[in-house]
mmCIF file of C-alpha atoms in Angstrom:
data_model
loop_
_atom_site.group_PDB
_atom_site.id
_atom_site.type_symbol
_atom_site.label_atom_id
_atom_site.label_comp_id
_atom_site.label_asym_id
_atom_site.label_seq_id
_atom_site.Cartn_x
_atom_site.Cartn_y
_atom_site.Cartn_z
ATOM 1 C CA MET P 1257 84.429 154.874 139.642
ATOM 2 C CA ARG P 1258 80.592 154.839 140.621
ATOM 3 C CA GLY P 1259 78.298 152.117 139.109
ATOM 4 C CA SER P 1260 76.272 155.078 137.566
ATOM 5 C CA GLU P 1261 78.268 156.137 135.327
ATOM 6 C CA ASP P 1262 80.182 153.021 134.060
ATOM 7 C CA GLU P 1263 78.675 152.752 130.772
ATOM 8 C CA ALA P 1264 79.650 149.244 130.700
ATOM 9 C CA LEU P 1265 78.203 147.854 134.395
ATOM 10 C CA LYS P 1266 75.175 149.267 132.705
ATOM 11 C CA LEU P 1267 75.412 147.765 129.766
ATOM 12 C CA ARG P 1268 76.092 144.460 131.363
ATOM 13 C CA LEU P 1269 73.288 144.460 133.412
ATOM 14 C CA LYS P 1270 70.885 145.616 130.965
ATOM 15 C CA LYS P 1271 71.746 142.716 128.851
ATOM 16 C CA MET P 1272 71.041 140.421 132.004
ATOM 17 C CA ILE P 1273 68.085 141.501 132.092
ATOM 18 C CA ILE P 1274 67.119 140.382 128.629
ATOM 19 C CA GLU P 1275 68.147 137.673 128.940
ATOM 20 C CA GLU P 1276 67.190 135.806 132.382
ATOM 21 C CA CYS P 1277 63.916 137.154 131.862
ATOM 22 C CA GLU P 1278 63.733 136.027 127.376
ATOM 23 C CA LYS P 1279 62.481 139.519 126.094
ATOM 24 C CA GLU P 1280 64.365 139.030 123.373
ATOM 25 C CA ASP P 1281 62.294 141.766 121.529
ATOM 26 C CA ILE P 1282 64.007 144.325 123.777
ATOM 27 C CA GLU P 1283 67.362 145.802 123.072
ATOM 28 C CA PRO P 1284 69.958 146.975 125.497
ATOM 29 C CA GLU P 1285 69.469 150.284 124.760
ATOM 30 C CA ASP P 1286 64.952 150.590 125.188
ATOM 31 C CA VAL P 1287 66.748 150.526 128.337
ATOM 32 C CA ALA P 1288 66.344 153.569 130.305
ATOM 33 C CA ASP P 1289 68.807 154.056 133.078
ATOM 34 C CA ASP P 1290 65.974 156.159 135.004
ATOM 35 C CA VAL P 1291 63.143 154.191 134.987
ATOM 36 C CA GLU P 1292 61.998 151.775 137.056
ATOM 37 C CA LEU P 1293 62.461 148.573 135.892
ATOM 38 C CA PHE P 1294 58.964 146.735 137.429
ATOM 39 C CA SER P 1295 56.935 150.168 136.449
ATOM 40 C CA GLU P 1296 54.830 150.698 133.551
ATOM 41 C CA ALA P 1297 57.012 153.085 132.170
ATOM 42 C CA SER P 1298 60.498 150.669 131.550
ATOM 43 C CA GLY P 1299 58.065 149.315 129.677
ATOM 44 C CA LEU P 1300 59.348 146.253 129.746
ATOM 45 C CA GLU P 1301 56.700 143.977 132.111
ATOM 46 C CA LEU P 1302 58.360 141.940 134.508
ATOM 47 C CA ASP P 1303 55.721 140.380 136.657
ATOM 48 C CA SER P 1304 57.453 138.731 140.183
ATOM 49 C CA LEU P 1305 58.742 134.936 138.498
ATOM 50 C CA ASP P 1306 61.212 137.435 136.384
ATOM 51 C CA ALA P 1307 62.205 139.680 139.251
ATOM 52 C CA LEU P 1308 63.678 135.247 140.544
ATOM 53 C CA GLN P 1309 65.310 135.344 137.216
ATOM 54 C CA ILE P 1310 66.720 138.748 137.501
ATOM 55 C CA SER P 1311 67.594 137.294 141.460
ATOM 56 C CA MET P 1312 69.459 134.538 140.266
ATOM 57 C CA GLY P 1313 71.103 136.317 137.784
ATOM 58 C CA LEU P 1314 72.472 139.334 139.852
ATOM 59 C CA GLN P 1315 74.275 135.594 141.550
ATOM 60 C CA ASN P 1316 75.964 134.296 138.661
ATOM 61 C CA GLN P 1317 76.565 136.854 137.141
ATOM 62 C CA PHE P 1318 77.487 139.555 139.545
ATOM 63 C CA ASN P 1319 78.041 137.278 142.594
ATOM 64 C CA THR P 1320 76.005 139.420 144.166
ATOM 65 C CA ARG P 1321 73.040 137.606 146.249
ATOM 66 C CA LEU P 1322 69.850 139.481 148.015
ATOM 67 C CA GLY P 1323 68.530 138.226 150.680
ATOM 68 C CA ASP P 1324 64.993 138.625 150.691
ATOM 69 C CA SER P 1325 62.429 140.019 148.236
ATOM 70 C CA LYS P 1326 62.476 143.795 150.224
ATOM 71 C CA GLU P 1327 65.980 143.794 149.773
ATOM 72 C CA PHE P 1328 65.540 143.145 145.952
ATOM 73 C CA ARG P 1329 63.301 146.156 146.531
ATOM 74 C CA ARG P 1330 65.000 148.254 147.445
ATOM 75 C CA VAL P 1331 68.796 147.404 145.502
ATOM 76 C CA VAL P 1332 66.558 146.618 141.843
ATOM 77 C CA THR P 1333 64.717 149.540 141.171
ATOM 78 C CA THR P 1334 66.398 151.727 138.232
ATOM 79 C CA ILE P 1335 69.269 150.156 136.062
ATOM 80 C CA ASN P 1336 71.645 153.130 137.500
ATOM 81 C CA ASP P 1337 70.659 151.911 141.191
ATOM 82 C CA LEU P 1338 71.009 148.370 141.103
ATOM 83 C CA ALA P 1339 74.000 149.522 139.327
ATOM 84 C CA ASP P 1340 75.199 152.075 142.410
ATOM 85 C CA TYR P 1341 74.512 149.333 144.660
ATOM 86 C CA LEU P 1342 76.606 147.290 143.094
ATOM 87 C CA GLN P 1343 79.501 149.042 142.684
ATOM 88 C CA PRO P 1344 79.408 151.698 145.126
ATOM 89 C CA GLU P 1345 82.282 154.368 143.924
ATOM 90 C CA MET X 554 32.255 104.834 119.828
ATOM 91 C CA ILE X 555 34.109 107.773 120.034
ATOM 92 C CA TYR X 556 35.000 109.695 116.201
ATOM 93 C CA ILE X 557 38.299 111.868 115.676
ATOM 94 C CA HIS X 558 37.271 114.980 114.450
ATOM 95 C CA GLN X 559 40.572 117.338 113.491
ATOM 96 C CA TRP X 560 43.581 116.400 113.821
ATOM 97 C CA GLY X 561 47.505 118.214 113.763
ATOM 98 C CA SER X 562 50.458 116.879 113.009
ATOM 99 C CA LEU X 563 54.255 118.463 114.373
ATOM 100 C CA ASN X 564 57.536 115.444 112.533
ATOM 101 C CA ARG X 565 60.830 115.815 111.855
ATOM 102 C CA LYS X 566 62.464 113.139 111.779
ATOM 103 C CA GLU X 567 66.502 112.539 113.257
ATOM 104 C CA GLY X 568 68.643 114.381 111.254
ATOM 105 C CA GLU X 569 66.136 117.078 109.066
ATOM 106 C CA ALA X 570 65.744 120.619 111.005
ATOM 107 C CA LEU X 571 63.218 122.069 112.594
ATOM 108 C CA ASP X 572 63.109 125.525 114.637
ATOM 109 C CA VAL X 573 60.090 124.713 116.393
ATOM 110 C CA LYS X 574 60.664 128.123 118.602
ATOM 111 C CA ALA X 575 60.790 130.168 115.238
ATOM 112 C CA ALA X 576 57.474 128.068 113.772
ATOM 113 C CA LEU X 577 55.182 129.071 117.092
ATOM 114 C CA LYS X 578 56.693 132.654 117.183
ATOM 115 C CA GLU X 579 54.902 132.588 113.847
ATOM 116 C CA VAL X 580 51.584 131.238 115.228
ATOM 117 C CA ALA X 581 52.090 132.590 118.758
ATOM 118 C CA PRO X 582 54.665 134.930 120.067
ATOM 119 C CA LYS X 583 53.206 135.234 123.419
ATOM 120 C CA MET X 584 54.082 131.736 123.881
ATOM 121 C CA VAL X 585 57.377 131.506 123.524
ATOM 122 C CA ARG X 586 58.742 133.405 126.523
ATOM 123 C CA ARG X 587 59.236 130.738 129.234
ATOM 124 C CA THR X 588 58.472 127.929 127.712
ATOM 125 C CA ASP X 589 61.987 125.195 126.268
ATOM 126 C CA ARG X 590 61.654 122.635 123.064
ATOM 127 C CA PHE X 591 59.352 120.362 124.586
ATOM 128 C CA ILE X 592 56.687 122.971 125.814
ATOM 129 C CA GLN X 593 57.344 124.500 122.590
ATOM 130 C CA LEU X 594 56.241 120.809 120.770
ATOM 131 C CA ALA X 595 53.309 120.764 122.827
ATOM 132 C CA LEU X 596 51.974 124.197 122.102
ATOM 133 C CA LEU X 597 52.911 124.047 117.998
ATOM 134 C CA GLY X 598 50.891 120.756 117.459
ATOM 135 C CA ALA X 599 48.304 121.125 119.518
ATOM 136 C CA TYR X 600 47.810 124.846 117.592
ATOM 137 C CA ARG X 601 47.938 122.709 113.696
ATOM 138 C CA ALA X 602 44.702 120.372 115.550
ATOM 139 C CA VAL X 603 42.524 123.107 116.544
ATOM 140 C CA ASP X 604 43.602 125.356 112.628
ATOM 141 C CA GLY X 605 44.017 128.632 114.901
ATOM 142 C CA ASN X 606 40.379 127.912 115.770
ATOM 143 C CA PRO X 607 38.898 128.437 119.121
ATOM 144 C CA ILE X 608 37.897 125.426 121.318
ATOM 145 C CA ASP X 609 34.459 124.399 123.249
ATOM 146 C CA PRO X 610 36.272 125.855 126.773
ATOM 147 C CA HIS X 611 35.534 122.621 128.360
ATOM 148 C CA THR X 612 37.592 120.547 126.558
ATOM 149 C CA ALA X 613 39.415 118.377 128.246
ATOM 150 C CA LEU X 614 43.344 117.952 127.808
ATOM 151 C CA TYR X 615 45.108 114.332 127.900
ATOM 152 C CA MET X 616 48.783 114.568 126.832
ATOM 153 C CA ALA X 617 51.381 111.862 126.769
ATOM 154 C CA SER X 618 54.810 111.123 126.461
ATOM 155 C CA GLY X 619 56.897 108.090 126.096
ATOM 156 C CA GLN X 620 59.594 110.770 128.286
ATOM 157 C CA GLY X 621 57.980 113.876 128.689
ATOM 158 C CA ASN X 622 59.656 116.751 129.527
ATOM 159 C CA LEU X 623 63.118 114.808 129.725
ATOM 160 C CA ALA X 624 65.584 118.129 128.966
ATOM 161 C CA VAL X 625 64.800 120.559 131.443
ATOM 162 C CA PHE X 626 65.233 117.643 134.076
ATOM 163 C CA ASN X 627 68.990 117.248 132.489
ATOM 164 C CA ARG X 628 69.074 121.239 132.516
ATOM 165 C CA LEU X 629 68.838 121.574 136.337
ATOM 166 C CA ARG X 630 70.992 117.811 137.072
ATOM 167 C CA ASP X 631 73.874 120.017 135.410
ATOM 168 C CA GLN X 632 72.621 123.336 136.957
ATOM 169 C CA ARG X 633 72.559 121.419 140.113
ATOM 170 C CA TYR X 634 75.618 118.936 140.112
ATOM 171 C CA ILE X 635 77.769 120.480 137.527
ATOM 172 C CA ASP X 636 77.190 124.401 137.559
ATOM 173 C CA HIS X 637 76.967 124.285 141.500
ATOM 174 C CA GLN X 638 73.035 126.917 141.163
ATOM 175 C CA PRO X 639 70.572 126.200 142.843
ATOM 176 C CA PRO X 640 67.937 125.973 139.024
ATOM 177 C CA LYS X 641 67.159 128.459 137.459
ATOM 178 C CA PRO X 642 63.073 129.248 138.810
ATOM 179 C CA ILE X 643 61.565 129.081 135.167
ATOM 180 C CA ASP X 644 63.750 125.544 134.673
ATOM 181 C CA PHE X 645 62.718 124.728 137.962
ATOM 182 C CA ILE X 646 58.440 125.181 137.244
ATOM 183 C CA ASN X 647 59.114 123.540 134.490
ATOM 184 C CA SER X 648 60.038 120.575 135.024
ATOM 185 C CA LEU X 649 56.908 119.877 136.394
ATOM 186 C CA SER X 650 54.979 117.367 134.696
ATOM 187 C CA ASN X 651 52.320 118.894 133.772
ATOM 188 C CA THR X 652 53.321 122.003 132.750
ATOM 189 C CA ALA X 653 53.872 121.249 129.131
ATOM 190 C CA GLY X 654 49.756 120.351 129.461
ATOM 191 C CA PHE X 655 49.095 124.000 131.237
ATOM 192 C CA TYR X 656 50.845 125.968 129.042
ATOM 193 C CA VAL X 657 48.567 123.719 126.000
ATOM 194 C CA ALA X 658 45.703 124.812 128.143
ATOM 195 C CA GLN X 659 46.961 128.591 128.569
ATOM 196 C CA PHE X 660 46.922 128.831 124.642
ATOM 197 C CA LEU X 661 43.794 127.224 123.703
ATOM 198 C CA GLY X 662 41.859 129.153 127.017
ATOM 199 C CA LEU X 663 41.186 125.174 127.813
ATOM 200 C CA HIS X 664 40.204 125.162 131.653
ATOM 201 C CA GLY X 665 38.445 121.723 131.432
ATOM 202 C CA LYS X 666 40.553 118.734 132.824
ATOM 203 C CA ASN X 667 44.438 118.399 131.821
ATOM 204 C CA LEU X 668 46.032 115.197 132.055
ATOM 205 C CA ASN X 669 49.228 114.251 131.657
ATOM 206 C CA LEU X 670 50.602 110.853 130.912
ATOM 207 C CA ALA X 671 54.380 109.328 131.112
ATOM 208 C CA GLN X 672 55.375 105.872 130.310
ATOM 209 C CA HIS X 673 57.382 103.674 128.732
ATOM 210 C CA GLY X 674 55.264 101.221 125.974
ATOM 211 C CA PHE X 675 51.570 101.759 125.198
ATOM 212 C CA VAL X 676 52.321 106.392 126.803
ATOM 213 C CA ALA X 677 49.587 106.348 123.183
ATOM 214 C CA GLU X 678 47.001 103.586 123.441
ATOM 215 C CA MET X 679 46.810 104.194 127.810
ATOM 216 C CA ALA X 680 46.049 107.915 127.266
ATOM 217 C CA LEU X 681 43.779 107.180 123.958
ATOM 218 C CA LEU X 682 41.934 104.013 126.041
ATOM 219 C CA LEU X 683 41.543 106.810 128.751
ATOM 220 C CA ALA X 684 39.996 109.074 126.858
ATOM 221 C CA GLN X 685 37.008 106.500 124.707
ATOM 222 C CA ASN X 686 36.272 105.597 128.253
ATOM 223 C CA ASP X 687 35.286 109.264 129.907
ATOM 224 C CA LEU X 688 34.214 110.626 126.209
ATOM 225 C CA ARG X 689 32.469 106.597 126.803
ATOM 226 C CA LEU X 690 31.176 106.939 130.266
ATOM 227 C CA GLY X 691 30.100 111.270 129.943
ATOM 228 C CA LYS X 692 32.962 111.878 132.251
ATOM 229 C CA GLU X 693 33.844 114.163 129.373
ATOM 230 C CA ASP X 694 32.498 115.815 126.283
ATOM 231 C CA GLN X 695 35.259 116.476 124.594
ATOM 232 C CA VAL X 696 38.719 115.147 125.090
ATOM 233 C CA LEU X 697 42.053 116.617 122.365
ATOM 234 C CA ILE X 698 44.570 114.300 122.599
ATOM 235 C CA GLY X 699 48.466 114.245 121.959
ATOM 236 C CA GLY X 700 51.157 112.807 122.139
ATOM 237 C CA VAL X 701 54.784 114.826 122.008
ATOM 238 C CA ASP X 702 58.660 113.659 122.655
ATOM 239 C CA GLU X 703 61.629 115.422 122.177
ATOM 240 C CA LEU X 704 64.470 114.201 120.621
ATOM 241 C CA LEU X 705 67.031 115.567 123.261
ATOM 242 C CA GLN X 706 71.119 114.874 121.764
ATOM 243 C CA PRO X 707 72.453 113.695 121.747
ATOM 244 C CA ALA X 708 70.500 110.744 120.030
ATOM 245 C CA SER X 709 73.243 107.853 121.630
ATOM 246 C CA PHE X 710 71.123 109.666 125.380
ATOM 247 C CA THR X 711 67.674 109.283 123.982
ATOM 248 C CA ARG X 712 68.838 106.122 122.750
ATOM 249 C CA LYS X 713 70.525 104.541 125.633
ATOM 250 C CA PHE X 714 66.882 106.139 127.608
ATOM 251 C CA LEU X 715 64.472 104.685 125.532
ATOM 252 C CA GLY X 716 65.957 101.351 125.748
ATOM 253 C CA ILE X 717 66.400 101.812 121.735
ATOM 254 C CA CYS X 718 70.137 98.627 121.043
ATOM 255 C CA ASP X 719 69.056 98.261 117.231
ATOM 256 C CA GLY X 720 70.347 101.239 114.919
ATOM 257 C CA ARG X 721 66.923 102.185 113.428
ATOM 258 C CA GLU X 722 66.356 106.099 113.341
ATOM 259 C CA LEU X 723 65.375 108.893 115.862
ATOM 260 C CA GLY X 724 62.393 110.879 115.587
ATOM 261 C CA GLU X 725 60.181 113.057 117.990
ATOM 262 C CA GLY X 726 56.877 115.008 117.267
ATOM 263 C CA SER X 727 53.493 116.304 117.957
ATOM 264 C CA ASN X 728 50.985 114.839 116.793
ATOM 265 C CA TRP X 729 47.337 116.046 118.608
ATOM 266 C CA MET X 730 43.929 115.266 117.024
ATOM 267 C CA LEU X 731 40.211 115.795 118.967
ATOM 268 C CA LEU X 732 37.636 113.474 119.710
ATOM 269 C CA ASN X 733 33.706 113.678 121.154
ATOM 270 C CA THR X 734 31.293 110.566 120.688
ATOM 271 C CA ARG X 735 29.094 113.018 117.910
ATOM 272 C CA LYS X 736 29.653 110.892 113.948
ATOM 273 C CA GLU X 737 28.575 114.177 112.208
ATOM 274 C CA GLY X 738 31.256 115.917 110.704
ATOM 275 C CA ALA X 739 33.881 112.879 111.800
ATOM 276 C CA LEU X 740 36.284 112.374 109.996
ATOM 277 C CA ALA X 741 37.422 108.834 111.360
ATOM 278 C CA SER X 742 35.995 106.479 114.387
ATOM 279 C CA LEU X 743 37.892 104.984 117.068
ATOM 280 C CA GLU X 744 38.121 101.392 118.867
ATOM 281 C CA VAL X 745 40.233 101.434 121.145
ATOM 282 C CA VAL X 746 40.774 97.232 122.756
ATOM 283 C CA SER X 747 40.401 98.134 126.129
ATOM 284 C CA GLY X 748 42.772 94.457 127.338
ATOM 285 C CA VAL X 749 46.684 93.583 126.942
ATOM 286 C CA MET X 750 46.056 90.693 124.338
ATOM 287 C CA SER X 751 49.296 87.558 124.008
ATOM 288 C CA LEU X 752 50.656 86.735 120.298
ATOM 289 C CA THR X 753 48.369 84.266 120.210
ATOM 290 C CA GLU X 754 45.125 86.470 120.885
ATOM 291 C CA VAL X 755 46.052 89.253 118.687
ATOM 292 C CA LYS X 756 46.693 86.027 115.625
ATOM 293 C CA GLN X 757 43.235 84.892 116.798
ATOM 294 C CA HIS X 758 41.748 88.608 116.690
ATOM 295 C CA LEU X 759 43.131 88.996 112.941
ATOM 296 C CA GLU X 760 41.698 86.016 112.094
ATOM 297 C CA ALA X 761 38.182 88.280 112.049
ATOM 298 C CA VAL X 762 39.378 90.999 110.451
ATOM 299 C CA THR X 763 37.858 91.999 107.447
ATOM 300 C CA LYS X 764 40.590 91.700 104.188
ATOM 301 C CA THR X 765 39.775 95.402 103.476
ATOM 302 C CA THR X 766 41.479 96.142 107.016
ATOM 303 C CA LYS X 767 44.951 98.198 106.697
ATOM 304 C CA VAL X 768 47.082 96.432 109.424
ATOM 305 C CA ALA X 769 50.081 98.979 111.403
ATOM 306 C CA PHE X 770 52.735 98.858 113.607
ATOM 307 C CA GLY X 771 54.120 100.518 116.085
ATOM 308 C CA LEU X 772 57.625 101.002 116.375
ATOM 309 C CA ARG X 773 58.184 98.846 119.013
ATOM 310 C CA CYS X 774 57.118 95.193 117.899
ATOM 311 C CA ASN X 775 60.340 93.547 116.501
ATOM 312 C CA GLU X 776 60.234 91.569 113.228
ATOM 313 C CA ALA X 777 59.606 88.836 114.387
ATOM 314 C CA ALA X 778 56.188 89.038 115.704
ATOM 315 C CA VAL X 779 55.138 91.773 112.845
ATOM 316 C CA ASN X 780 55.677 88.700 110.277
ATOM 317 C CA ALA X 781 54.385 86.176 113.063
ATOM 318 C CA LEU X 782 50.983 88.162 112.731
ATOM 319 C CA LEU X 783 51.000 88.481 109.171
ATOM 320 C CA GLU X 784 51.679 85.010 107.805
ATOM 321 C CA GLY X 785 49.088 82.799 106.877
ATOM 322 C CA ASN X 786 46.864 86.029 106.160
ATOM 323 C CA ALA X 787 45.979 87.813 103.296
ATOM 324 C CA LEU X 788 46.435 91.323 104.982
ATOM 325 C CA GLU X 789 47.055 94.422 104.066
ATOM 326 C CA ARG X 790 49.915 96.309 105.470
ATOM 327 C CA PHE X 791 49.356 100.435 105.896
ATOM 328 C CA CYS X 792 53.337 101.628 106.750
ATOM 329 C CA TYR X 793 54.264 104.782 107.950
ATOM 330 C CA GLU X 794 57.154 104.122 109.371
ATOM 331 C CA SER X 795 59.486 105.441 106.401
ATOM 332 C CA GLY X 796 58.057 109.047 107.608
ATOM 333 C CA CYS X 797 58.847 109.045 110.500
ATOM 334 C CA GLY X 798 62.072 107.614 113.465
ATOM 335 C CA PHE X 799 61.620 106.519 116.359
ATOM 336 C CA TYR X 800 59.766 108.376 119.309
ATOM 337 C CA GLU X 801 57.219 106.699 121.908
ATOM 338 C CA THR X 802 54.293 108.628 121.405
ATOM 339 C CA ALA X 803 54.493 107.309 117.461
ATOM 340 C CA ALA X 804 51.514 105.876 116.954
ATOM 341 C CA PHE X 805 49.405 108.779 117.041
ATOM 342 C CA TYR X 806 51.515 110.152 114.019
ATOM 343 C CA ALA X 807 49.744 106.678 112.484
ATOM 344 C CA MET X 808 46.433 107.899 113.044
ATOM 345 C CA ASN X 809 47.299 111.028 111.942
ATOM 346 C CA ARG X 810 48.821 109.656 108.484
ATOM 347 C CA PHE X 811 45.692 107.647 108.026
ATOM 348 C CA ILE X 812 43.274 110.092 108.128
ATOM 349 C CA GLU X 813 44.591 111.624 105.633
ATOM 350 C CA GLU X 814 45.631 108.689 103.121
ATOM 351 C CA GLY X 815 40.937 109.292 102.779
ATOM 352 C CA GLU X 816 39.452 106.256 103.729
ATOM 353 C CA GLY X 817 40.037 102.720 105.225
ATOM 354 C CA ARG X 818 39.855 101.723 108.123
ATOM 355 C CA MET X 819 43.110 100.548 109.852
ATOM 356 C CA LEU X 820 44.282 98.195 112.750
ATOM 357 C CA PHE X 821 47.242 99.492 114.745
ATOM 358 C CA ILE X 822 49.828 96.678 116.344
ATOM 359 C CA GLU X 823 51.773 97.924 119.583
ATOM 360 C CA ASN X 824 53.836 95.571 120.908
ATOM 361 C CA PHE X 825 55.613 96.159 124.823
ATOM 362 C CA GLU X 826 57.935 93.163 125.955
ATOM 363 C CA GLU X 827 55.246 90.495 126.032
ATOM 364 C CA ASP X 828 52.486 92.604 125.479
ATOM 365 C CA PHE X 829 50.015 93.606 122.820
ATOM 366 C CA ARG X 830 47.625 96.482 122.241
ATOM 367 C CA LEU X 831 45.302 97.535 119.483
ATOM 368 C CA PHE X 832 42.636 100.369 117.779
ATOM 369 C CA GLU X 833 40.851 100.499 115.461
ATOM 370 C CA VAL X 834 40.702 103.049 113.826
ATOM 371 C CA ASP X 835 38.159 104.053 110.195
ATOM 372 C CA VAL X 836 38.124 106.996 108.328
ATOM 373 C CA LEU X 837 34.867 108.453 107.199
ATOM 374 C CA GLN X 838 35.921 111.249 105.384
ATOM 375 C CA SER X 839 38.683 112.557 104.285
#
């Protein structure tokens, strides 16, 4: 099953982002699957420091190490894209 | 002469409950994210000192602490040596010595000098002396000064770090005051004695002190020194100790408590190893 079809995986990702970025006022269901996380439309108001925290969260909780900021920008776009990257099939 | 215009205190004794994060969330919800408990203590104490009102943005900020943000160093150590992970970026940033000062300055909109002093023994006295000198020399027009110490768990760790071998109660606090050289509207005057004294010199100093002056002792003063200094004079003691547990910057708490009492003059005597340092607070109005 592709990651974007795996609701449990996507919920884990959302919880990880909320926890790592200390966005306690946001519920996982408030994070849309197909909206760019670092866009205004996401409502998350994430910045570069949050990107570092998410990168650490991916490493610690998903055992996935992103090489550099270029790779991070390519992989961490929407929840669906990130889930597909972690679980291609 | 320098003057105290505003003050604010946050104080907790070992065993008492205090949800710093929740309290800060009520007054400054945007400052909670990315801050840890030490920084939150600093923010809340400073907020209370300015009573939520804006102060001159050029005000300098001097923050003193006996142990600094030790909790974040413990976390970094655990991440590195127990979890075998690199430090979390936020923890790494918060481990810089003056991060708490940065957050306080950002919160209050200050862009003046921002100093951080952390040491065992005389840390409050040295910060006050530095503020006094800078104000008298005209280097600063106004200083927001505070002492912040966090009680880490387990308390035995803090006890060991502070070198407190007896069973006395520990505590934590964030006590702040606004200082400048203007008498008008001041709550109290402050005079910090610049030199270090021996026990004999303090005894001689006390002989010249007026009987209306109350004497307070720092929490590092041992009982033998207190008894020796009070022997043979009729000076009244200002006892604040029952209101706080031990923490390195409790001198700021004592000052605030004395100002809160509303009248009189207090000579504060602190002791570290063989040395003594003194300062005087004279309340002008409550």
